[in-house]
Tab-separated table of C-alpha atoms in Angstrom:
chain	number	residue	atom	x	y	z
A	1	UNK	CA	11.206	3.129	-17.029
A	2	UNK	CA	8.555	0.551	-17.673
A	3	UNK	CA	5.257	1.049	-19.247
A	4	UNK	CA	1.698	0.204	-17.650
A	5	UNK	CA	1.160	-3.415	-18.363
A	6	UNK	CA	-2.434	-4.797	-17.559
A	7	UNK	CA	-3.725	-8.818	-16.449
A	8	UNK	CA	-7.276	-9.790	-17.486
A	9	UNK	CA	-8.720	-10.695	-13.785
A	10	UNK	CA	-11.925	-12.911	-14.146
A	11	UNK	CA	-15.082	-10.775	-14.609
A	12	UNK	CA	-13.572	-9.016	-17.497
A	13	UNK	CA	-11.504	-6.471	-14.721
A	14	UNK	CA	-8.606	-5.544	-15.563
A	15	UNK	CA	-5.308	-4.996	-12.907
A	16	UNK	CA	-2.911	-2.496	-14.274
A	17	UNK	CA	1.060	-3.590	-13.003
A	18	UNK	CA	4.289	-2.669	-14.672
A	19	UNK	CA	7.175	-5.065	-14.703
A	20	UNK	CA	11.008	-4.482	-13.975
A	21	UNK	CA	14.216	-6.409	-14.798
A	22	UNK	CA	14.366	-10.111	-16.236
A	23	UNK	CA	11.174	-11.802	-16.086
A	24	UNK	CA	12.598	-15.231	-14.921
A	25	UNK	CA	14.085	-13.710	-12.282
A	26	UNK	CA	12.707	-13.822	-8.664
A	27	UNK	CA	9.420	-12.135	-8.692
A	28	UNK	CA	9.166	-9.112	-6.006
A	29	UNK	CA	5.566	-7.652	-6.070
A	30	UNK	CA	5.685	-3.932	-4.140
A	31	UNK	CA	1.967	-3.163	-3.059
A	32	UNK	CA	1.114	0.560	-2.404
A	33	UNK	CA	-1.071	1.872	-0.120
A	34	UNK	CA	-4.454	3.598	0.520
A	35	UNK	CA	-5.440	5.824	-2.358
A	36	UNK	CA	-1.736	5.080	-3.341
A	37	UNK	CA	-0.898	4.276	-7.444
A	38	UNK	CA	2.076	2.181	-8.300
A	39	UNK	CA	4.061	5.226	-9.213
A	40	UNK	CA	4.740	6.133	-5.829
A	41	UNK	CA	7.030	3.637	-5.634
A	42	UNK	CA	10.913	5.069	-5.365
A	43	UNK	CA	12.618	4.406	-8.317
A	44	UNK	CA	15.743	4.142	-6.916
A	45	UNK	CA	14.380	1.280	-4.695
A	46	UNK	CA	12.560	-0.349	-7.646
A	47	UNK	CA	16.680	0.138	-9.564
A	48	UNK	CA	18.440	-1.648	-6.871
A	49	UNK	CA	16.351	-4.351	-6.304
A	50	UNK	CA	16.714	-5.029	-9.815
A	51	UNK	CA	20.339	-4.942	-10.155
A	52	UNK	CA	20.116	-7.359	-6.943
A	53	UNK	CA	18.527	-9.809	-9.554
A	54	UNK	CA	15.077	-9.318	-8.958
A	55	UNK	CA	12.051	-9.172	-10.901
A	56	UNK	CA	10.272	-6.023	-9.257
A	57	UNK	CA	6.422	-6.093	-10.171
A	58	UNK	CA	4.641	-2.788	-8.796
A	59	UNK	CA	0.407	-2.805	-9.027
A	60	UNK	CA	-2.199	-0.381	-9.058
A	61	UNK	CA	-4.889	-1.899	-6.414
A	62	UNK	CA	-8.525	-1.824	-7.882
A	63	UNK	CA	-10.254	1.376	-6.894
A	64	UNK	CA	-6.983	3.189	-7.713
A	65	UNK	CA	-4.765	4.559	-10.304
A	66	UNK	CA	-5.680	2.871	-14.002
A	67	UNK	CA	-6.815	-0.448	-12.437
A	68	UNK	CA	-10.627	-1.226	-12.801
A	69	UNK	CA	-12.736	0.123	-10.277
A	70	UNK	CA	-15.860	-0.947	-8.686
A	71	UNK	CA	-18.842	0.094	-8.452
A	72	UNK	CA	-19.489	-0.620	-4.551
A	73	UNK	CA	-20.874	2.327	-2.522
A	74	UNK	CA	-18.493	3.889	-0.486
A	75	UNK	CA	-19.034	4.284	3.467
A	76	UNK	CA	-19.936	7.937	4.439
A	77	UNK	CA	-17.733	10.045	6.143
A	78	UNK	CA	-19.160	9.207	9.120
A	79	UNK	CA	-19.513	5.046	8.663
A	80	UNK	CA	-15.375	5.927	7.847
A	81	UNK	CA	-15.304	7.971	11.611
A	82	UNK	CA	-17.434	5.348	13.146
A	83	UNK	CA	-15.507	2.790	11.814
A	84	UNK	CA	-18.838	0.928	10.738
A	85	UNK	CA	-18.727	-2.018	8.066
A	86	UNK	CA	-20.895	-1.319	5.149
A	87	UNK	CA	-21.538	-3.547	2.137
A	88	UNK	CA	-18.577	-3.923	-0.031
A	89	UNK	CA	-15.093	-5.627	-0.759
A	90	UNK	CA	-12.110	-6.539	2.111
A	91	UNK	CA	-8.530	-6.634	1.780
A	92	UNK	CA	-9.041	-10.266	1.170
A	93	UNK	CA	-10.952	-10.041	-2.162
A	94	UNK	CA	-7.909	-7.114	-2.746
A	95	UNK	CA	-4.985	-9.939	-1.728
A	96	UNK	CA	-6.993	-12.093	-4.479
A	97	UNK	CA	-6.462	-9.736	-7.132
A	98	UNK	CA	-2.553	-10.128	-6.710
A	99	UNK	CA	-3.072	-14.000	-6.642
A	100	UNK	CA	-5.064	-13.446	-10.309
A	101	UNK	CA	-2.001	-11.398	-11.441
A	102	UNK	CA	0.524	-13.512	-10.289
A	103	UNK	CA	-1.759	-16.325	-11.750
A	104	UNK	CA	-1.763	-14.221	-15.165
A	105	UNK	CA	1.934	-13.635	-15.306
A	106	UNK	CA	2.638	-17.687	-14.139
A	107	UNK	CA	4.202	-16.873	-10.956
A	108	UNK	CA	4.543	-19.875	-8.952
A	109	UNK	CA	5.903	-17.747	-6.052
A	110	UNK	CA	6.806	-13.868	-5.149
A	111	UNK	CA	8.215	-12.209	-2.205
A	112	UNK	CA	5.578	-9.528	-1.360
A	113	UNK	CA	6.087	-6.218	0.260
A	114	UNK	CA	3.259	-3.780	1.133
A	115	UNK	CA	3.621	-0.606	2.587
A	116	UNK	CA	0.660	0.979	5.336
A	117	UNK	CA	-2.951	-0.813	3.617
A	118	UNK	CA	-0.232	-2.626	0.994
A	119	UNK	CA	1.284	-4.414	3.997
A	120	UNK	CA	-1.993	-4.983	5.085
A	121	UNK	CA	-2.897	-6.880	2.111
A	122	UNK	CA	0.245	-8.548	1.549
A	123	UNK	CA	-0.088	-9.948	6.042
A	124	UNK	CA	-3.331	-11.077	3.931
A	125	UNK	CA	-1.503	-12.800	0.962
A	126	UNK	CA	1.019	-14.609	3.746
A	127	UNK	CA	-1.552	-15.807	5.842
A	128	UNK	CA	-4.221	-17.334	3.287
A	129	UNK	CA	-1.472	-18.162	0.382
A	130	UNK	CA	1.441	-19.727	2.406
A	131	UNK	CA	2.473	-21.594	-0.706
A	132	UNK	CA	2.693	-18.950	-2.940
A	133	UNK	CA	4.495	-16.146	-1.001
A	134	UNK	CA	8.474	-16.934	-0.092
A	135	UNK	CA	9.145	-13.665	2.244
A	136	UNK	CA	6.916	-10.845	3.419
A	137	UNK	CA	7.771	-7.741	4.399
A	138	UNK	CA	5.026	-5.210	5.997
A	139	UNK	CA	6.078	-1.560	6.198
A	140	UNK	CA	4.087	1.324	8.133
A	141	UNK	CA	1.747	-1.364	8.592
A	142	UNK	CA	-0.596	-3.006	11.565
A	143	UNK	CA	-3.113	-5.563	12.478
A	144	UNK	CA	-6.375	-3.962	12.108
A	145	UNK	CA	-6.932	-3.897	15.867
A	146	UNK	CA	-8.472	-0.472	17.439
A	147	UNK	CA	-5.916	-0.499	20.073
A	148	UNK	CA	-3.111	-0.134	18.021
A	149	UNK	CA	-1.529	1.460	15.096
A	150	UNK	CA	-4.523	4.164	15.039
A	151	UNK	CA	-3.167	7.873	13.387
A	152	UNK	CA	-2.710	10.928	14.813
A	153	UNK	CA	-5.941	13.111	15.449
A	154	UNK	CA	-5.244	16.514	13.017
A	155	UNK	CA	-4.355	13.213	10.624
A	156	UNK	CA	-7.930	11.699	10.893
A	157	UNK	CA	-9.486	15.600	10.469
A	158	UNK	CA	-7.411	16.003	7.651
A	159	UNK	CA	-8.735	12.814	5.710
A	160	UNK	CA	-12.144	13.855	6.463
A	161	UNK	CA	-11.829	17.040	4.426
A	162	UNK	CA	-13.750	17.712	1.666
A	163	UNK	CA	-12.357	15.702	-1.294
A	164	UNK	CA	-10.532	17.304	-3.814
A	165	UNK	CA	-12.535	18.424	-7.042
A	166	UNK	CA	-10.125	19.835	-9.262
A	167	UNK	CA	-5.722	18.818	-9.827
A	168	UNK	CA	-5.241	21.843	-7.472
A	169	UNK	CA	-7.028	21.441	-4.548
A	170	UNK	CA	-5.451	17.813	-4.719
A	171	UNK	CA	-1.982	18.404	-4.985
A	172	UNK	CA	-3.069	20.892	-1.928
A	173	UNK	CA	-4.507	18.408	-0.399
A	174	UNK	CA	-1.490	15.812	-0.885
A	175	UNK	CA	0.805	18.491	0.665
A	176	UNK	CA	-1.051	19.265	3.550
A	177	UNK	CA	-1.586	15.649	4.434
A	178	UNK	CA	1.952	14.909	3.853
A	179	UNK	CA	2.880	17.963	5.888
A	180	UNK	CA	1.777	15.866	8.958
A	181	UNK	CA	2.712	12.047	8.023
A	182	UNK	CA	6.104	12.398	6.488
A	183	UNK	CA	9.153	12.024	8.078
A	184	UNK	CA	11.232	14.058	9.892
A	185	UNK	CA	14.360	14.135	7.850
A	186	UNK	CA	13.590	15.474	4.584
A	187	UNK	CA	10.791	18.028	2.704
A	188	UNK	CA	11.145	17.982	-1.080
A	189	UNK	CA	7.944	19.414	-1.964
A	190	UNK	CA	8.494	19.416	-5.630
A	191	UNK	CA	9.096	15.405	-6.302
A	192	UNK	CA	5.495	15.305	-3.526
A	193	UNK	CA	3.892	18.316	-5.982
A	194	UNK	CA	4.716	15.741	-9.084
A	195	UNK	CA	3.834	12.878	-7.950
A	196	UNK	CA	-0.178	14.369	-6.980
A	197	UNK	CA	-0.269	16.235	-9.931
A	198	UNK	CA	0.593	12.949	-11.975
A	199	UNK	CA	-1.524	11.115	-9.468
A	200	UNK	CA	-4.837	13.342	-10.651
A	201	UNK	CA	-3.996	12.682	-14.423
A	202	UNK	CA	-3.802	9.053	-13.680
A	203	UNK	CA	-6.233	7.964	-11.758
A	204	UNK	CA	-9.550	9.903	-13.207
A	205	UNK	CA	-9.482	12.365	-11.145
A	206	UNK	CA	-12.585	12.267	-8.680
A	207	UNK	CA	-13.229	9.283	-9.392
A	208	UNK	CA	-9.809	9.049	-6.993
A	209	UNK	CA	-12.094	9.940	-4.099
A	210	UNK	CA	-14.357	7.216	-4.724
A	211	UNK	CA	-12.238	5.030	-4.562
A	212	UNK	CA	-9.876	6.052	-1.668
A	213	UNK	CA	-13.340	5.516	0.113
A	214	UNK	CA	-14.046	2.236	-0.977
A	215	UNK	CA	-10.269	1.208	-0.140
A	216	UNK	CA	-10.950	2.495	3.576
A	217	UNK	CA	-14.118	0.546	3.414
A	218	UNK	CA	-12.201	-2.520	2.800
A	219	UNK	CA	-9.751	-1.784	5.764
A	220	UNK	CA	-13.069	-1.356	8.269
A	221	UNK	CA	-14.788	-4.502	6.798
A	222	UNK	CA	-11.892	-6.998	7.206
A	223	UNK	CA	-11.262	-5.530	10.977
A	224	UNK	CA	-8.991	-7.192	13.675
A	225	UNK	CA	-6.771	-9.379	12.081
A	226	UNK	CA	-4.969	-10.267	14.517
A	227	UNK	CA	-5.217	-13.671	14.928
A	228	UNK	CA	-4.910	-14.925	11.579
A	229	UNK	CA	-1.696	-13.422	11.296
A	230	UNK	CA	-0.272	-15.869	13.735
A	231	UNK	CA	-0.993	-18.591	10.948
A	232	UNK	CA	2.083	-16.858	8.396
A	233	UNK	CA	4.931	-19.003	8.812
A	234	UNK	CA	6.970	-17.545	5.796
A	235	UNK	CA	10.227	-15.356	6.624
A	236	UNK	CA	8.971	-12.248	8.012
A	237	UNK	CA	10.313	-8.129	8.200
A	238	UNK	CA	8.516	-5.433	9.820
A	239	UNK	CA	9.876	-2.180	9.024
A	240	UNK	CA	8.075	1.340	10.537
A	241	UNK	CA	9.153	4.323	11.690
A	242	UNK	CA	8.992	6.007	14.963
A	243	UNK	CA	7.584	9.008	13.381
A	244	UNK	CA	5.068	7.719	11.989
A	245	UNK	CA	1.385	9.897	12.486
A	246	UNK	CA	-0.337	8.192	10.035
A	247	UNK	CA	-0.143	4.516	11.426
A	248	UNK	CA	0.879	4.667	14.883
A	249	UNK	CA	4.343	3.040	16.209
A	250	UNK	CA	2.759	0.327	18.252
A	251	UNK	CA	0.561	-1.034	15.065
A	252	UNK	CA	4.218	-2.312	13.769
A	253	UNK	CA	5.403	-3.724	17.409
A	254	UNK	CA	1.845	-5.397	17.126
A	255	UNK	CA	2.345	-6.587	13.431
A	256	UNK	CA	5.558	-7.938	14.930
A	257	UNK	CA	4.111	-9.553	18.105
A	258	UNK	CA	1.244	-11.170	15.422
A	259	UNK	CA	3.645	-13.113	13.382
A	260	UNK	CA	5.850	-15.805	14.973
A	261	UNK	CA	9.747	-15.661	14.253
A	262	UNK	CA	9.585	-12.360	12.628
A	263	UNK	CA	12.171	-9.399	12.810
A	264	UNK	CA	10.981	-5.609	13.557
A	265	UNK	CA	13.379	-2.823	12.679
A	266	UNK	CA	12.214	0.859	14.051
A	267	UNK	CA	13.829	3.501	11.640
A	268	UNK	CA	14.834	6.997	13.436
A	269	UNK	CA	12.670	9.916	11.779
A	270	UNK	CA	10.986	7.938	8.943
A	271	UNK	CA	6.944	8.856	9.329
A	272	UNK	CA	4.464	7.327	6.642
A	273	UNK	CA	6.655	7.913	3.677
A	274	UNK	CA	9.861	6.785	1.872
A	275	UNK	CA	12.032	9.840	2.310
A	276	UNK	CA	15.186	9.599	-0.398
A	277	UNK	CA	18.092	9.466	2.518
A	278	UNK	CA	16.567	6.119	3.030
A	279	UNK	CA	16.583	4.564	0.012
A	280	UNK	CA	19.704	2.928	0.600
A	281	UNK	CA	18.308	1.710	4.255
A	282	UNK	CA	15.180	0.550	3.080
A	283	UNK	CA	17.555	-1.256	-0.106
A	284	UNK	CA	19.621	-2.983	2.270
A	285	UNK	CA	17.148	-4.180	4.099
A	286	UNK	CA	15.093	-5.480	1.756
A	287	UNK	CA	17.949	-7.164	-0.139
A	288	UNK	CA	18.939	-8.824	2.604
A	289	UNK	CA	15.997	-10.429	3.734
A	290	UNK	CA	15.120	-11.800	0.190
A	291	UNK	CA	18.317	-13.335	0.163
């Protein structure tokens, strides 16, 4: 297991990342998701990439976890319903904070993967940092555009709730939410009630919320991105799941459609998480297209 690690950004902000395998090896940097920390990763995932020869880097995104967060205003539940940009950060100045770590570690090049607002960032990364990234793959991911990829309706009610104040309410929270984005082939409650309770400890507690907010804020702000993801040229994977209530189906078939040349694989049952009987899946397919 590796330890938090953390990479002095300029402005005296600090990234938090944790480093697996041989560190001349191939970098892989794995970029969560909204409100996500870098612990949600599987480890079993993380385990075989390395054994594949990889260097596997996983991040904390600012706003989240024990990377530094900002001190933007967050849009208002309703600017967040409304979909209305506010002042603030975008997923580019986030896909610039991985350049600055890969800059601090000396990492000429990486392959990136990003899962749901991860993939988002790293579709950022491919488009603006061609020479830096060798492979991208976007999982549970989409384009920004308002006709596609948009979640379920009890999803949207259920991220509007009141945010958690206390460790219980958000491992509550985490279960109910998961309740209705997860996939179809597997409940293991326990590994989802350690990972929020973890999670809480972590990441300051509500000063979580904050952030999650500012994180959505960033998603509004850099809207459709559709057309600058037909400027990646670097081998592309799109991997989502045709359960998926979180980020709708047709947000990967547009990812997909975006960038020329690349591959889409639908996965049978798998909603907006990594359920365990698809570690190996998710492995292989990863593996493969690194190679």
């Amino acid at each position: 297991m590796s330890t938090d690690r953390f990479c002095e950004l300029p402005g005296q902000r600090k990234l938090c990342y944790r480093s697996h395998g041989a560190e001349d090896a191939p970098a892989v940097l794995l970029i969560v998701g909204l409100g996500l920390q870098l612990t949600y990763w599987p480890q079993p995932l993380i385990a075989g990439l390395v054994e594949q020869g990889l260097r596997v880097i996983t991040l904390d995104n600012r706003d989240s976890g024990r990377s530094f967060f900002t001190e933007v205003t967050p849009p208002t539940v309703m600017q967040q319903f409304l979909r209305k940009r506010t002042p603030g950060y975008d997923l580019g100045d986030m896909a610039n904070d991985v350049i600055g770590l890969m800059n601090g570690l000396k990492l000429e090049t990486a392959h990136v993967v990003g899962m749901s607002m991860g993939g988002m960032i790293a579709q950022t990364l491919a488009a603006r940092y061609p020479e830096r990234i060798r492979t991208l793959t976007s999982i549970f991911s989409t384009t920004g555009s308002l006709r596609v990829g948009q979640p379920a309706l009890n999803a949207i009610l259920q991220l509007l709730r009141r945010p958690a104040r206390n460790q219980q309410e958000s491992v509550r929270d985490y279960l109910d939410i998961m309740g209705l984005i997860g996939s179809t082939l597997e409940w293991n409650e326990q590994a989802l009630r350690d990972y929020a309770q973890q999670a809480w400890e972590r990441g300051g507690g509500e000063a979580s919320n904050l952030g999650t907010a500012r994180q959505i804020g960033a998603i509004i702000n850099s809207g459709d991105r559709t057309q600058e993801l037909q400027l990646i040229r670097c081998s592309t994977l799109v991997i989502h799941g045709d359960k998926d209530r979180m980020v709708a189906t047709n947000g990967g078939f547009a990812t997909a459609a975006a960038i020329r040349r690349s591959s889409l694989v639908l996965l049978p049952g798998m909603g907006h998480d990594f359920p365990s009987c698809l570690s190996g899946t998710l492995l292989s397919l990863l593996a493969g297209h690194m190679r």
